[in-house]
mmCIF file of C-alpha atoms and ligand atoms in Angstrom:
data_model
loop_
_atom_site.group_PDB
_atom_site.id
_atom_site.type_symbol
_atom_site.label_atom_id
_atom_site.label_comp_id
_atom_site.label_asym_id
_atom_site.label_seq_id
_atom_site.Cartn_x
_atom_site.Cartn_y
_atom_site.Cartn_z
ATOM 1 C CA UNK A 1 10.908 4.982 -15.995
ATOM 2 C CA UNK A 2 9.529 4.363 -12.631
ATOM 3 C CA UNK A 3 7.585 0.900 -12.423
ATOM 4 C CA UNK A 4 4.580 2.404 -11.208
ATOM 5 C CA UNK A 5 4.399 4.333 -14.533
ATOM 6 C CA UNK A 6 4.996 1.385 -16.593
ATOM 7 C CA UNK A 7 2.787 -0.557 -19.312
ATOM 8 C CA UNK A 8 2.867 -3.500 -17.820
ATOM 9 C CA UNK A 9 1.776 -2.212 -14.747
ATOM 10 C CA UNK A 10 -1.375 -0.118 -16.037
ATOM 11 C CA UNK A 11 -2.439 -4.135 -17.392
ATOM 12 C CA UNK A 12 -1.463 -5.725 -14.008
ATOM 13 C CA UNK A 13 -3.724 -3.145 -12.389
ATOM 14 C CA UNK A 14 -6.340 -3.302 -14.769
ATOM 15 C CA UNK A 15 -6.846 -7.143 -14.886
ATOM 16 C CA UNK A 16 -7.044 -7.396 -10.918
ATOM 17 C CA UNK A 17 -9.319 -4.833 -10.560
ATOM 18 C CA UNK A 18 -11.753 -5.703 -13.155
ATOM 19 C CA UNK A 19 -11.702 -9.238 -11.844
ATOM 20 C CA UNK A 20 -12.421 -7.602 -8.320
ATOM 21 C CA UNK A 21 -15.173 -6.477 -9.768
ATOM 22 C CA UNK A 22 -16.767 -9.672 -11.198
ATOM 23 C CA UNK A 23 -16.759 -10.882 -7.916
ATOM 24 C CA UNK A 24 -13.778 -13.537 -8.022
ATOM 25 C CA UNK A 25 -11.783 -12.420 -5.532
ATOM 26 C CA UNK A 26 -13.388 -12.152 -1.624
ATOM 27 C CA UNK A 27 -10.987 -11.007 0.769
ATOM 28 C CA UNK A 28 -7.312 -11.937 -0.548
ATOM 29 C CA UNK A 29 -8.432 -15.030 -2.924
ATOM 30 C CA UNK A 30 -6.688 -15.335 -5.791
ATOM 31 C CA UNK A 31 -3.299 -14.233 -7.604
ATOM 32 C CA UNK A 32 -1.768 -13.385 -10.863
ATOM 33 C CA UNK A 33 1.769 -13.440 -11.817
ATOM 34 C CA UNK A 34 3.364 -12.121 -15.014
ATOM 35 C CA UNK A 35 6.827 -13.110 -16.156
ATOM 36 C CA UNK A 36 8.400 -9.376 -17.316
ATOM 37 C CA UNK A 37 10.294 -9.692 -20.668
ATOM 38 C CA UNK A 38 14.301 -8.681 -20.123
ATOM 39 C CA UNK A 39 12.998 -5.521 -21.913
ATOM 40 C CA UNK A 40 10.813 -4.227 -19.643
ATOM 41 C CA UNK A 41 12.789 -5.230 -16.470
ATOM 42 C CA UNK A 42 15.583 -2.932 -18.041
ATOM 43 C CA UNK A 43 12.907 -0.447 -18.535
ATOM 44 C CA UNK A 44 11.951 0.096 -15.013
ATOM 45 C CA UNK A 45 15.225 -0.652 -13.624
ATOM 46 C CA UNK A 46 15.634 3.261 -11.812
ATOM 47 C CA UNK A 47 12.859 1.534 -9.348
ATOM 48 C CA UNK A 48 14.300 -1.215 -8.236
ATOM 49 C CA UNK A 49 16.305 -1.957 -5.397
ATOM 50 C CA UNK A 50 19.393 -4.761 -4.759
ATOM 51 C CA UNK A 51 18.724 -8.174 -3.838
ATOM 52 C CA UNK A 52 18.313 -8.451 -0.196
ATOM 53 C CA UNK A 53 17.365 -11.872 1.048
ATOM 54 C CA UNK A 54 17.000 -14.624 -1.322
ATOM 55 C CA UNK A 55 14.348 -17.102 0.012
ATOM 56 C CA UNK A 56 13.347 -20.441 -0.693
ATOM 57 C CA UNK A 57 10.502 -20.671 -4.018
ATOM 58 C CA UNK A 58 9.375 -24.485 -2.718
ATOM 59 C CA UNK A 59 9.837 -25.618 -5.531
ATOM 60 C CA UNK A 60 12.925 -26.104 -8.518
ATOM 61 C CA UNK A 61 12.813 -23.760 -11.905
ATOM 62 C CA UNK A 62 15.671 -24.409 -13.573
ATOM 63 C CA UNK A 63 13.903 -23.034 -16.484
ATOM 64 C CA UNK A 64 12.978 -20.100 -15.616
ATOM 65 C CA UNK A 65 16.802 -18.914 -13.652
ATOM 66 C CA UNK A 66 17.015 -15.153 -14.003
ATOM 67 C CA UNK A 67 13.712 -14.492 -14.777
ATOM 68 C CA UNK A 68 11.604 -11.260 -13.210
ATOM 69 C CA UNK A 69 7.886 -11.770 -12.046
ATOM 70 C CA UNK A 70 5.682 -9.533 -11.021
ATOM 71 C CA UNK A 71 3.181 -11.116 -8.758
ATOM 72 C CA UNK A 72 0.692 -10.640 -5.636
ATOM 73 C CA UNK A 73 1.754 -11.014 -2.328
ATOM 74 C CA UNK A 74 0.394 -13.152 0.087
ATOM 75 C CA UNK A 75 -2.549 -12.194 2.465
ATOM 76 C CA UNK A 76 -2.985 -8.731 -0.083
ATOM 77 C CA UNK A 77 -6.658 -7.933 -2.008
ATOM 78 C CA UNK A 78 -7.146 -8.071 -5.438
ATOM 79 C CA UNK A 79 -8.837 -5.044 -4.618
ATOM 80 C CA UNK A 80 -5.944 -3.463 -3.298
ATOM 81 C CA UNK A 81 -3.929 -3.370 -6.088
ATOM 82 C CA UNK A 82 -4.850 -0.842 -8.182
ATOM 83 C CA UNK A 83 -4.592 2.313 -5.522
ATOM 84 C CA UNK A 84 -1.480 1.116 -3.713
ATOM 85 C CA UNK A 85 0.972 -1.503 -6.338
ATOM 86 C CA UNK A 86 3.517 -0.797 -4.350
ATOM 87 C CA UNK A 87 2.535 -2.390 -1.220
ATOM 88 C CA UNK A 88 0.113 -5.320 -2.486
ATOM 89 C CA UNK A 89 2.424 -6.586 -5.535
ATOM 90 C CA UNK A 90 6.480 -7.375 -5.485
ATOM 91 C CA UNK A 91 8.678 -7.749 -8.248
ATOM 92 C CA UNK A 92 10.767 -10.950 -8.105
ATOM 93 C CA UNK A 93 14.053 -12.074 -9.493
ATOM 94 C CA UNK A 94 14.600 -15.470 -9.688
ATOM 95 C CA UNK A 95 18.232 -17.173 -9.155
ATOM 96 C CA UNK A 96 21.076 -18.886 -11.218
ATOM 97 C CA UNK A 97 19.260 -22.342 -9.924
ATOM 98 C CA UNK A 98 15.723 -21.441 -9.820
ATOM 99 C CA UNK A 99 15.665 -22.374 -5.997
ATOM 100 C CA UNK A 100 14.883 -18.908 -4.484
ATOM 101 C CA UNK A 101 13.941 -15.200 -5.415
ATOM 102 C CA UNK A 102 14.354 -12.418 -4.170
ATOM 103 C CA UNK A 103 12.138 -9.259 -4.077
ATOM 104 C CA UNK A 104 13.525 -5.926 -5.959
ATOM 105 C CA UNK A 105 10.788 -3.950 -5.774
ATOM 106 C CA UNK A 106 7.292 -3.675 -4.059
ATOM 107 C CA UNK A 107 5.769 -4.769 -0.524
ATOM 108 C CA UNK A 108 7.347 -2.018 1.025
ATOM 109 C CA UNK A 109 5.227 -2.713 4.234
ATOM 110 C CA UNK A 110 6.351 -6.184 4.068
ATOM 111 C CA UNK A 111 4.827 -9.378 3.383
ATOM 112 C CA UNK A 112 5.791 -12.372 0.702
ATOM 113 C CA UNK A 113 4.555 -13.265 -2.475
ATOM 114 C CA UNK A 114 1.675 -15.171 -3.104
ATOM 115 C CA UNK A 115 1.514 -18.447 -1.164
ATOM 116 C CA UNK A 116 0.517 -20.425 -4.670
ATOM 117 C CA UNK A 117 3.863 -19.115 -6.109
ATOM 118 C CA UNK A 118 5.430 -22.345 -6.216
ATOM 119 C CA UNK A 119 2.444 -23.495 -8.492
ATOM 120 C CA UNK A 120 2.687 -20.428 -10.397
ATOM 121 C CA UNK A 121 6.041 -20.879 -11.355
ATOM 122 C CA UNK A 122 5.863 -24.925 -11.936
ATOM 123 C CA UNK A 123 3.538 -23.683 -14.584
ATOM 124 C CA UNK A 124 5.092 -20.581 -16.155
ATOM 125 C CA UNK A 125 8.291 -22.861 -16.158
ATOM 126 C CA UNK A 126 6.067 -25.748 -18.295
ATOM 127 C CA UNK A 127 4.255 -23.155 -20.252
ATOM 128 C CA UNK A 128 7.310 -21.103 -21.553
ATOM 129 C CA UNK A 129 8.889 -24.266 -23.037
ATOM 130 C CA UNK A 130 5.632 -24.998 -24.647
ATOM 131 C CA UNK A 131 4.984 -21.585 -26.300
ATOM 132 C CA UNK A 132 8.659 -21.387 -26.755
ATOM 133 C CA UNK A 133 8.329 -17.744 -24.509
ATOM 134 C CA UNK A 134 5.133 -16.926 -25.278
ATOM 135 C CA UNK A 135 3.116 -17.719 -22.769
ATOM 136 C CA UNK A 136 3.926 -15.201 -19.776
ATOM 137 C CA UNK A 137 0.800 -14.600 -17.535
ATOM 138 C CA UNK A 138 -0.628 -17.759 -15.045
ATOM 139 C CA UNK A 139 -3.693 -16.654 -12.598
ATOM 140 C CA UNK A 140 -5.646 -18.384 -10.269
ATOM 141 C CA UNK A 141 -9.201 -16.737 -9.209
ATOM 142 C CA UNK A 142 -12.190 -17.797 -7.187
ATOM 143 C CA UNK A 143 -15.177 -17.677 -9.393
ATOM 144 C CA UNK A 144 -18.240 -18.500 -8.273
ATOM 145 C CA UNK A 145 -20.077 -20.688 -10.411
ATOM 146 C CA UNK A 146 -17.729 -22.637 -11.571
ATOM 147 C CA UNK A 147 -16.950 -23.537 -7.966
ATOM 148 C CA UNK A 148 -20.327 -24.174 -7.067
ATOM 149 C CA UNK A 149 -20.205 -26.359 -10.337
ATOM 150 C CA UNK A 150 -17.382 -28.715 -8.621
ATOM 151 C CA UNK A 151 -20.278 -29.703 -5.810
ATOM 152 C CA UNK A 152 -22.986 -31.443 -8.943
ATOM 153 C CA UNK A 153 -20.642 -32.293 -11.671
ATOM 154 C CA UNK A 154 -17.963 -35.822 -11.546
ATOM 155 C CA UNK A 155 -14.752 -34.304 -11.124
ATOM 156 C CA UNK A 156 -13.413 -35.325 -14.340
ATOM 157 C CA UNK A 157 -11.945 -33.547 -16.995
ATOM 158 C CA UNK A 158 -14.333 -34.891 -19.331
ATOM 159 C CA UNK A 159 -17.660 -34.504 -17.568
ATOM 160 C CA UNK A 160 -16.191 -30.854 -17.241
ATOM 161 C CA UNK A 161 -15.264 -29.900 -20.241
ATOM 162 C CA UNK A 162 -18.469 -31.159 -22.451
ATOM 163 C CA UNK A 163 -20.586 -29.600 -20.443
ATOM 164 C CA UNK A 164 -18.801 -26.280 -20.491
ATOM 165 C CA UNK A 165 -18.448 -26.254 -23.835
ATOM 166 C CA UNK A 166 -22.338 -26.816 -24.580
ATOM 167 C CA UNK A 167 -23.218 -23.795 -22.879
ATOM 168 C CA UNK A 168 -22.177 -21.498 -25.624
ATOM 169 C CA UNK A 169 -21.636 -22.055 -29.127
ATOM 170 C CA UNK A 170 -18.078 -20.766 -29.185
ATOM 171 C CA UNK A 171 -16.817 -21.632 -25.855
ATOM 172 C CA UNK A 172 -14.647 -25.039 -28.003
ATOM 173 C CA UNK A 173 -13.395 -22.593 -29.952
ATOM 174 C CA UNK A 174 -11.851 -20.529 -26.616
ATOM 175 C CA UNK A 175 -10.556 -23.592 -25.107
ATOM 176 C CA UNK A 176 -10.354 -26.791 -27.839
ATOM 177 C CA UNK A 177 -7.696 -28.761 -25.298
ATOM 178 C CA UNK A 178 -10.992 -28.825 -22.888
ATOM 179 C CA UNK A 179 -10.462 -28.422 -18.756
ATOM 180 C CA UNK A 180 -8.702 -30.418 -16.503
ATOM 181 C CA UNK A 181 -9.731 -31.238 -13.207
ATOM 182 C CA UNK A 182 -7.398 -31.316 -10.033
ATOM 183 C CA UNK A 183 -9.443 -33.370 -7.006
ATOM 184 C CA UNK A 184 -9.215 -31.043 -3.534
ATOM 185 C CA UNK A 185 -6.182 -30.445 -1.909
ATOM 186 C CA UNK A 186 -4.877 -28.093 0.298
ATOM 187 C CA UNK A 187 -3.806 -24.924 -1.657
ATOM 188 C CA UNK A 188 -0.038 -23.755 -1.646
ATOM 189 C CA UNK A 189 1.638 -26.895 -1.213
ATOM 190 C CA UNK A 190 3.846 -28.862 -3.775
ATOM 191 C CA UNK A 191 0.869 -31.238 -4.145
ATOM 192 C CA UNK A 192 -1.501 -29.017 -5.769
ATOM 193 C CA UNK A 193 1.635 -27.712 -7.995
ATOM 194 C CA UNK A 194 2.509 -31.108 -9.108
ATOM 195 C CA UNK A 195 -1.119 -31.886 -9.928
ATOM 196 C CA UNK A 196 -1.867 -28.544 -11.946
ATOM 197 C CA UNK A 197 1.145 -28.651 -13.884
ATOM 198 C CA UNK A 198 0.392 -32.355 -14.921
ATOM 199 C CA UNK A 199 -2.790 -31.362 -16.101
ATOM 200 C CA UNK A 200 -1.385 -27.805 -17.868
ATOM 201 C CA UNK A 201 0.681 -30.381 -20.017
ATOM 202 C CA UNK A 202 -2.130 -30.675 -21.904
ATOM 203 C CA UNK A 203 -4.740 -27.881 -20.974
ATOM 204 C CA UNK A 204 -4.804 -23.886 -20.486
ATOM 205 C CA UNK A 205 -7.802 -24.292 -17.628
ATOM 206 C CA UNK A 206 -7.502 -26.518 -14.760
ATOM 207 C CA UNK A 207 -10.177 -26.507 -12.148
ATOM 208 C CA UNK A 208 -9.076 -26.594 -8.463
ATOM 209 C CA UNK A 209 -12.080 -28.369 -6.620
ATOM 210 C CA UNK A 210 -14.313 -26.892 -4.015
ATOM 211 C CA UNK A 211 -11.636 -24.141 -4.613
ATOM 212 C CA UNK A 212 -11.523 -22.452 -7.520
ATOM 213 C CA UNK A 213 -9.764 -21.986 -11.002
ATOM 214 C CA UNK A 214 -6.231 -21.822 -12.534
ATOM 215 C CA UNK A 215 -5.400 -20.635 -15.883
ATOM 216 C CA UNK A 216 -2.267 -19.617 -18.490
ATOM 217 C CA UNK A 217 -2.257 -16.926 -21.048
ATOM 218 C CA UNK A 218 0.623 -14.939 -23.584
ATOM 219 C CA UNK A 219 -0.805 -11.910 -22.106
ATOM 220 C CA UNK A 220 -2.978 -9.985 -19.808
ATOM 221 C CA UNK A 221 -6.054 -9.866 -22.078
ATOM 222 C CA UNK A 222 -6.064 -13.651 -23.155
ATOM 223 C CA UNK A 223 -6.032 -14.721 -19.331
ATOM 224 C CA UNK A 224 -8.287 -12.354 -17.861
ATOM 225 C CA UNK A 225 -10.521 -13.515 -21.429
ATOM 226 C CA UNK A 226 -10.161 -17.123 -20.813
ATOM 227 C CA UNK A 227 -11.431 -17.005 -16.939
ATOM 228 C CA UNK A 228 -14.343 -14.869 -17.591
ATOM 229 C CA UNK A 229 -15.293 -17.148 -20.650
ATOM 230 C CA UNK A 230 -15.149 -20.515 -18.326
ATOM 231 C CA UNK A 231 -17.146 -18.833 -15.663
ATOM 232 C CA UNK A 232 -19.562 -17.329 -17.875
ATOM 233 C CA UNK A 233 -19.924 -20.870 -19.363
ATOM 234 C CA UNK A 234 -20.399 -22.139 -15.686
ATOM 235 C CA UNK A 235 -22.725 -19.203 -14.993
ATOM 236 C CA UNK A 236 -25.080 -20.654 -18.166
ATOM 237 C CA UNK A 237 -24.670 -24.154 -16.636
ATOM 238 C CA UNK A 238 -25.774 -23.601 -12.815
ATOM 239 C CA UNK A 239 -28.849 -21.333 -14.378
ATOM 240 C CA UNK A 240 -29.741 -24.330 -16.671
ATOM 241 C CA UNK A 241 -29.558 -26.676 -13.926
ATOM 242 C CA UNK A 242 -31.765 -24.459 -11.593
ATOM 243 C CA UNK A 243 -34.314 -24.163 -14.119
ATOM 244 C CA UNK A 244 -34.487 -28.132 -14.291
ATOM 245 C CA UNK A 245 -31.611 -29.273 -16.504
ATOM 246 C CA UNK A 246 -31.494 -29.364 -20.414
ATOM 247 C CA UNK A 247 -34.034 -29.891 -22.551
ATOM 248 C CA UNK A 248 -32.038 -29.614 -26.072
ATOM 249 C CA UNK A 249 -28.248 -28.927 -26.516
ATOM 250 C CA UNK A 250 -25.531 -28.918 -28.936
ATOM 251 C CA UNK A 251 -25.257 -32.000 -30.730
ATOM 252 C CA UNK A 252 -22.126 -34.242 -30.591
ATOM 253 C CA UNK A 253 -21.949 -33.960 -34.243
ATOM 254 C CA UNK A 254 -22.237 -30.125 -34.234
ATOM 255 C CA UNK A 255 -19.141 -30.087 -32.578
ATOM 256 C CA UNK A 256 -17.157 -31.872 -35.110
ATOM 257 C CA UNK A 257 -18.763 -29.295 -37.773
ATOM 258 C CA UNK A 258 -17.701 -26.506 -35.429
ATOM 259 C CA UNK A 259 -14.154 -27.473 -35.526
ATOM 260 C CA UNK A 260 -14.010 -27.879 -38.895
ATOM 261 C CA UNK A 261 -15.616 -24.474 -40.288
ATOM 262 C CA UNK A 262 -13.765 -22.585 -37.268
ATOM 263 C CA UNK A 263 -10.301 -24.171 -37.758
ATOM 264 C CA UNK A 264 -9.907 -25.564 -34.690
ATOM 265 C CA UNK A 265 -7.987 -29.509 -33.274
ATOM 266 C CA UNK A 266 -10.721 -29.748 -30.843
ATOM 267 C CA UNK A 267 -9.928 -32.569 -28.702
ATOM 268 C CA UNK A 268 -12.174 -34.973 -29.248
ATOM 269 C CA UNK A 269 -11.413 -37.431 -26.817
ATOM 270 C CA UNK A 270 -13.642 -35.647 -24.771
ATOM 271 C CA UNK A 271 -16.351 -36.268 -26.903
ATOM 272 C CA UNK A 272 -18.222 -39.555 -26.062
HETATM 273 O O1 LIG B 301 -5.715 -16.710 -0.855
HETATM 274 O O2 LIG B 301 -6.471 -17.988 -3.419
HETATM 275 O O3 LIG B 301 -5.270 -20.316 -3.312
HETATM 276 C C1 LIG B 301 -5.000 -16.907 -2.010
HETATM 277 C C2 LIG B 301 -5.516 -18.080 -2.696
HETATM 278 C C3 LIG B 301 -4.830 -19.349 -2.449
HETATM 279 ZN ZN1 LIG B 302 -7.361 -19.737 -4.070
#
């Protein structure tokens, strides 16, 4: 089948341009990347071309040698995506020592994938021995609030994380690990990698300071789900802070309850 026509695809598209659309990604901020199951490589493989250049990743995946991604390339819109794939997204192979890729298909009018790629696949390399394979989608997006939300709050993953999870009932039971937070840095670097994957040792949502967010998911629906949940929380908590701060919240013991009826090993050490 020709990639363009493919499943996988039709979700790529659909998750960047929906999250154009909630107003997350300005200009070219922000980039997804989705590891492609052997399956659906071989599905699609009429499209793609041979190996022409391998290049550098900036990073070492041992892990994740022979893998496929398909990811954004650098400097390309969100926006983009969905009415030209083929020039705004590559498909990338990596190598027998998870030092370089090489494109096989996609920014035909050149370019490179995204510049966060070595943090993308530092954390699809942590995340697939985690799930064992599950997890197969990392993003990183721009959303508003919850960047305006790294200006008033301590940047600490606990300060973070309770407050998030007060601002709706079920937001502990979308993300019970809680929210890391990484201190600014300048994005694209090994740095910011290091830092993120540190953090995605023990969370699915790290926040990127004055920047923006980063998050993990087993597919499409679950990361696009978990970034518009976070936001919306952070959405809730600049309103509530505009209108002059709480006046009554959750209560710390409400939580405990919560985890208990819904199931959930809500990490309490970021409860006080
Ligand atoms: O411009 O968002 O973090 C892409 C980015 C880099
Ligand atoms: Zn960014």
């Amino acid at each position: 089948m020709d990639i363009l026509n493919a499943p996988f695809m039709e979700s790529f598209k659909r998750l960047t341009s929906d999250a154009f659309k909630k107003g997350w990604h300005e200009r070219n901020g922000g980039n997804l990347t989705y590891r492609v199951p052997a399956e659906e490589v071989e599905s699609v493989k009429e499209s793609l071309h041979p190996a022409e250049q391998w290049q550098p990743i900036g990073n070492t995946v041992p892990d994740l040698a022979g893998e496929y991604f398909l990811v954004t390339g650098s400097g390309k819109y969100m926006r983009n995506v969905e009415i030209a794939p083929e020039k705004n997204v590559a498909l990338i192979e990596i190598d027998a020592k998870g030092e370089n890729y090489a494109i096989r298909w996609g920014l035909v009018d050149g370019g490179r994938p995204t510049s966060e790629l070595p943090t993308h696949l530092a954390a699809h390399e942590l995340k697939k021995k985690m799930t064992n394979g599950k997890n197969r989608i990392i993003y990183h997006a721009h959303p508003t609030n919850l960047i305006a939300l790294t200006f008033v709050l301590p940047l600490e993953d606990k300060a973070f994380t309770r407050e998030l999870w007060e601002m709706a009932t079920e937001d502990p039971v979308i993300f019970p690990e809680g929210i890391g937070v990484v201190p600014w840095m300048v994005p694209g670097g090994k740095e910011i990698a290091d830092a993120s994957v540190k953090l995605m040792e023990k969370y699915r949502v790290v926040v990127w300071s004055h920047h923006g967010l980063f998050v993990c998911g087993d597919d499409f629906d679950e990361a696009f789900g978990l970034m518009d949940t976070v936001e919306k929380a952070a959405e809730i908590c600049v309103k509530v802070l505009s209108m002059g701060g709480k006046k009554q919240t959750i209560p710390r013991d409400g939580f405990i309850q919560l985890a208990k009826d819904f199931n959930i090993d809500l990490n309490t050490e970021l409860l006080d």
